[in-house]
């Protein structure tokens, strides 16, 4: 769940706290580039892209989840979700330094791809690995991880933590941490028995 549904919950909630700081950053960047202040409509339009592009990324990720999980297996597909997560963290974390609000938009797109992939593959992988008696309980971990992700996102967005003007790029890049944790731990997990038997025809590995 750390690299699965947690990522989705985190990205859904983390965008709320730095909203005003990002709008100010858009205003400053536009002023430096074009020598004139952008209108409120332009700032609102760019901010709308920042927020809504996540859903488009989520759609792309969700549509790719089935194909990736069959071609590479559930575990490798879960590891693959960390690539867009780390890309998004890099882009959003360096956006202020590079003076580019477009990097935030691109980063949100990649984080959406990560969320779409992770949420779907998490359910598949956990459900297929769980013993029959615990399957329902294990499936609920996706909802639990989503809720914990939302809580962590809100907590990190507090002014006492990272919700200040100087630290919002770090706040936006914090999804790199669960991605790194998963990259270090998931290789030690087994692959899905269903995938090994049905897709790989590896009966011995499945048993």
XYZ file of C-alpha atoms in Angstrom:
207
model
C 0.000 0.000 0.000
C 2.943 2.386 0.569
C 3.598 2.598 -3.160
C 0.042 1.700 -4.140
C -3.139 3.442 -3.031
C -1.143 5.628 -0.591
C 0.279 7.551 -3.566
C -3.212 8.282 -4.841
C -4.453 9.535 -1.466
C -1.346 11.664 -0.963
C -1.623 13.446 -4.308
C -5.346 14.093 -3.910
C -4.870 15.992 -0.632
C -1.395 17.499 -0.980
C -2.414 20.025 -3.655
C -4.799 21.966 -1.368
C -2.317 23.542 1.032
C 0.142 25.233 -1.395
C -2.607 26.587 -3.711
C -2.017 30.286 -2.938
C 1.772 29.905 -3.070
C 1.632 28.207 -6.463
C -0.704 30.913 -7.801
C 1.787 33.547 -6.601
C 4.587 31.607 -8.286
C 2.605 31.541 -11.561
C 2.110 35.321 -11.265
C 5.820 35.978 -10.583
C 6.996 33.686 -13.381
C 4.619 35.239 -15.912
C 5.745 38.746 -14.894
C 9.439 37.860 -15.324
C 8.899 36.224 -18.703
C 6.523 38.634 -20.404
C 7.059 41.857 -18.450
C 3.385 42.263 -17.595
C 1.154 40.942 -14.850
C -1.205 38.127 -15.884
C -4.931 38.600 -15.416
C -6.825 36.660 -12.756
C -8.422 34.620 -15.541
C -5.017 33.436 -16.807
C -3.839 32.500 -13.292
C -7.102 30.627 -12.682
C -6.749 28.841 -16.035
C -3.172 27.720 -15.320
C -4.143 26.654 -11.794
C -7.052 24.669 -13.252
C -4.576 22.822 -15.472
C -2.369 22.069 -12.438
C -5.307 20.538 -10.555
C -7.191 18.779 -13.363
C -4.231 17.318 -15.291
C -3.887 14.804 -12.435
C -7.187 13.199 -13.488
C -6.002 12.893 -17.092
C -2.810 11.220 -15.877
C -4.925 8.948 -13.669
C -7.008 7.927 -16.689
C -3.870 7.103 -18.703
C -2.445 5.123 -15.783
C -5.677 3.205 -15.206
C -5.947 2.278 -18.893
C -2.341 0.976 -18.863
C -2.603 -0.986 -15.593
C -4.140 -4.154 -17.049
C -1.693 -4.384 -19.945
C 1.395 -3.810 -17.756
C 0.283 -6.231 -15.030
C -0.210 -9.030 -17.603
C 2.954 -8.338 -19.585
C 5.389 -7.820 -16.696
C 3.568 -9.303 -13.713
C 1.944 -7.565 -10.778
C 5.143 -7.010 -8.821
C 7.180 -5.581 -11.716
C 4.220 -3.426 -12.738
C 4.053 -2.048 -9.165
C 7.764 -1.283 -9.357
C 7.155 0.459 -12.704
C 4.694 2.867 -11.020
C 7.640 4.403 -9.173
C 9.138 5.781 -12.412
C 6.368 8.364 -13.008
C 6.293 9.025 -9.229
C 9.986 9.933 -9.151
C 9.690 11.912 -12.401
C 6.802 13.943 -10.971
C 8.673 14.586 -7.717
C 11.743 15.797 -9.639
C 9.743 18.099 -11.929
C 7.629 19.651 -9.168
C 10.502 19.863 -6.705
C 12.708 21.772 -9.180
C 9.944 23.912 -10.727
C 10.638 26.972 -8.564
C 14.381 26.709 -9.055
C 13.912 26.527 -12.836
C 11.198 29.214 -12.853
C 8.711 27.044 -14.723
C 5.085 26.477 -13.736
C 4.840 24.109 -16.747
C 7.023 21.686 -14.769
C 4.319 21.570 -12.079
C 1.704 20.722 -14.722
C 3.932 17.980 -16.192
C 4.721 16.697 -12.695
C 1.036 16.495 -11.816
C 0.408 14.556 -15.041
C 3.083 12.003 -14.110
C 1.805 11.753 -10.524
C -1.656 11.052 -11.984
C -0.211 8.235 -14.111
C 1.425 6.841 -10.968
C -1.838 7.082 -8.998
C -3.886 5.425 -11.754
C -1.415 2.563 -12.105
C -0.781 2.094 -8.391
C -4.417 2.088 -7.279
C -5.452 -0.567 -9.806
C -2.400 -2.822 -9.528
C -2.404 -2.609 -5.713
C -5.899 -4.140 -5.597
C -4.963 -6.822 -8.115
C -1.645 -7.772 -6.533
C -2.809 -7.767 -2.906
C -6.013 -9.667 -3.695
C -4.218 -12.371 -5.682
C -1.495 -12.875 -3.054
C -3.880 -13.005 -0.080
C -5.024 -16.314 1.441
C -8.678 -17.029 0.637
C -9.837 -16.414 4.224
C -8.156 -13.009 4.330
C -8.897 -11.870 0.778
C -11.687 -9.441 1.730
C -9.630 -7.959 4.563
C -6.569 -7.532 2.346
C -8.634 -5.858 -0.398
C -9.724 -3.206 2.130
C -6.059 -2.199 2.570
C -6.405 -0.155 -0.633
C -9.044 2.044 1.044
C -6.957 2.204 4.219
C -3.820 3.217 2.316
C -5.801 5.886 0.420
C -7.131 7.324 3.687
C -3.662 7.316 5.289
C -2.248 9.011 2.169
C -4.878 11.761 2.399
C -4.161 12.237 6.098
C -0.378 12.429 5.536
C -0.922 14.929 2.697
C -3.042 17.191 4.916
C -0.601 16.832 7.845
C 2.441 17.721 5.719
C 0.541 20.711 4.319
C 0.196 22.317 7.757
C 2.070 25.609 8.202
C 4.038 24.046 11.063
C 5.406 21.379 8.683
C 5.814 22.122 4.922
C 2.831 24.372 4.200
C 4.815 27.611 3.885
C 5.945 29.638 0.896
C 9.603 28.606 1.148
C 8.884 24.863 1.350
C 6.012 24.167 -1.046
C 8.307 22.636 -3.739
C 9.475 20.083 -1.139
C 5.854 19.418 -0.209
C 5.003 18.748 -3.856
C 8.003 16.395 -4.206
C 7.311 14.362 -1.062
C 5.790 11.494 -3.094
C 9.373 10.462 -3.916
C 9.728 9.023 -0.387
C 7.055 6.292 -0.629
C 8.329 5.519 -4.153
C 11.865 4.988 -2.821
C 10.576 2.874 0.088
C 8.714 0.644 -2.361
C 11.712 0.372 -4.699
C 13.826 -0.851 -1.779
C 11.309 -3.285 -0.270
C 9.031 -4.674 -3.011
C 11.749 -6.752 -4.779
C 11.748 -9.022 -1.676
C 8.008 -9.755 -2.058
C 6.699 -12.794 -3.986
C 4.931 -12.473 -7.316
C 1.216 -13.134 -7.734
C 0.419 -16.901 -7.819
C -2.377 -16.263 -10.328
C 0.008 -14.429 -12.666
C 2.607 -17.212 -12.405
C 0.068 -19.944 -13.157
C -2.195 -18.351 -15.774
C 0.097 -15.904 -17.571
C 3.518 -17.544 -17.120
C 2.371 -21.219 -16.999
C 4.735 -21.681 -14.050
C 2.821 -24.203 -11.911
C 5.802 -24.932 -9.666
C 6.429 -21.225 -9.012
C 2.723 -20.707 -8.302
C 2.672 -23.511 -5.693
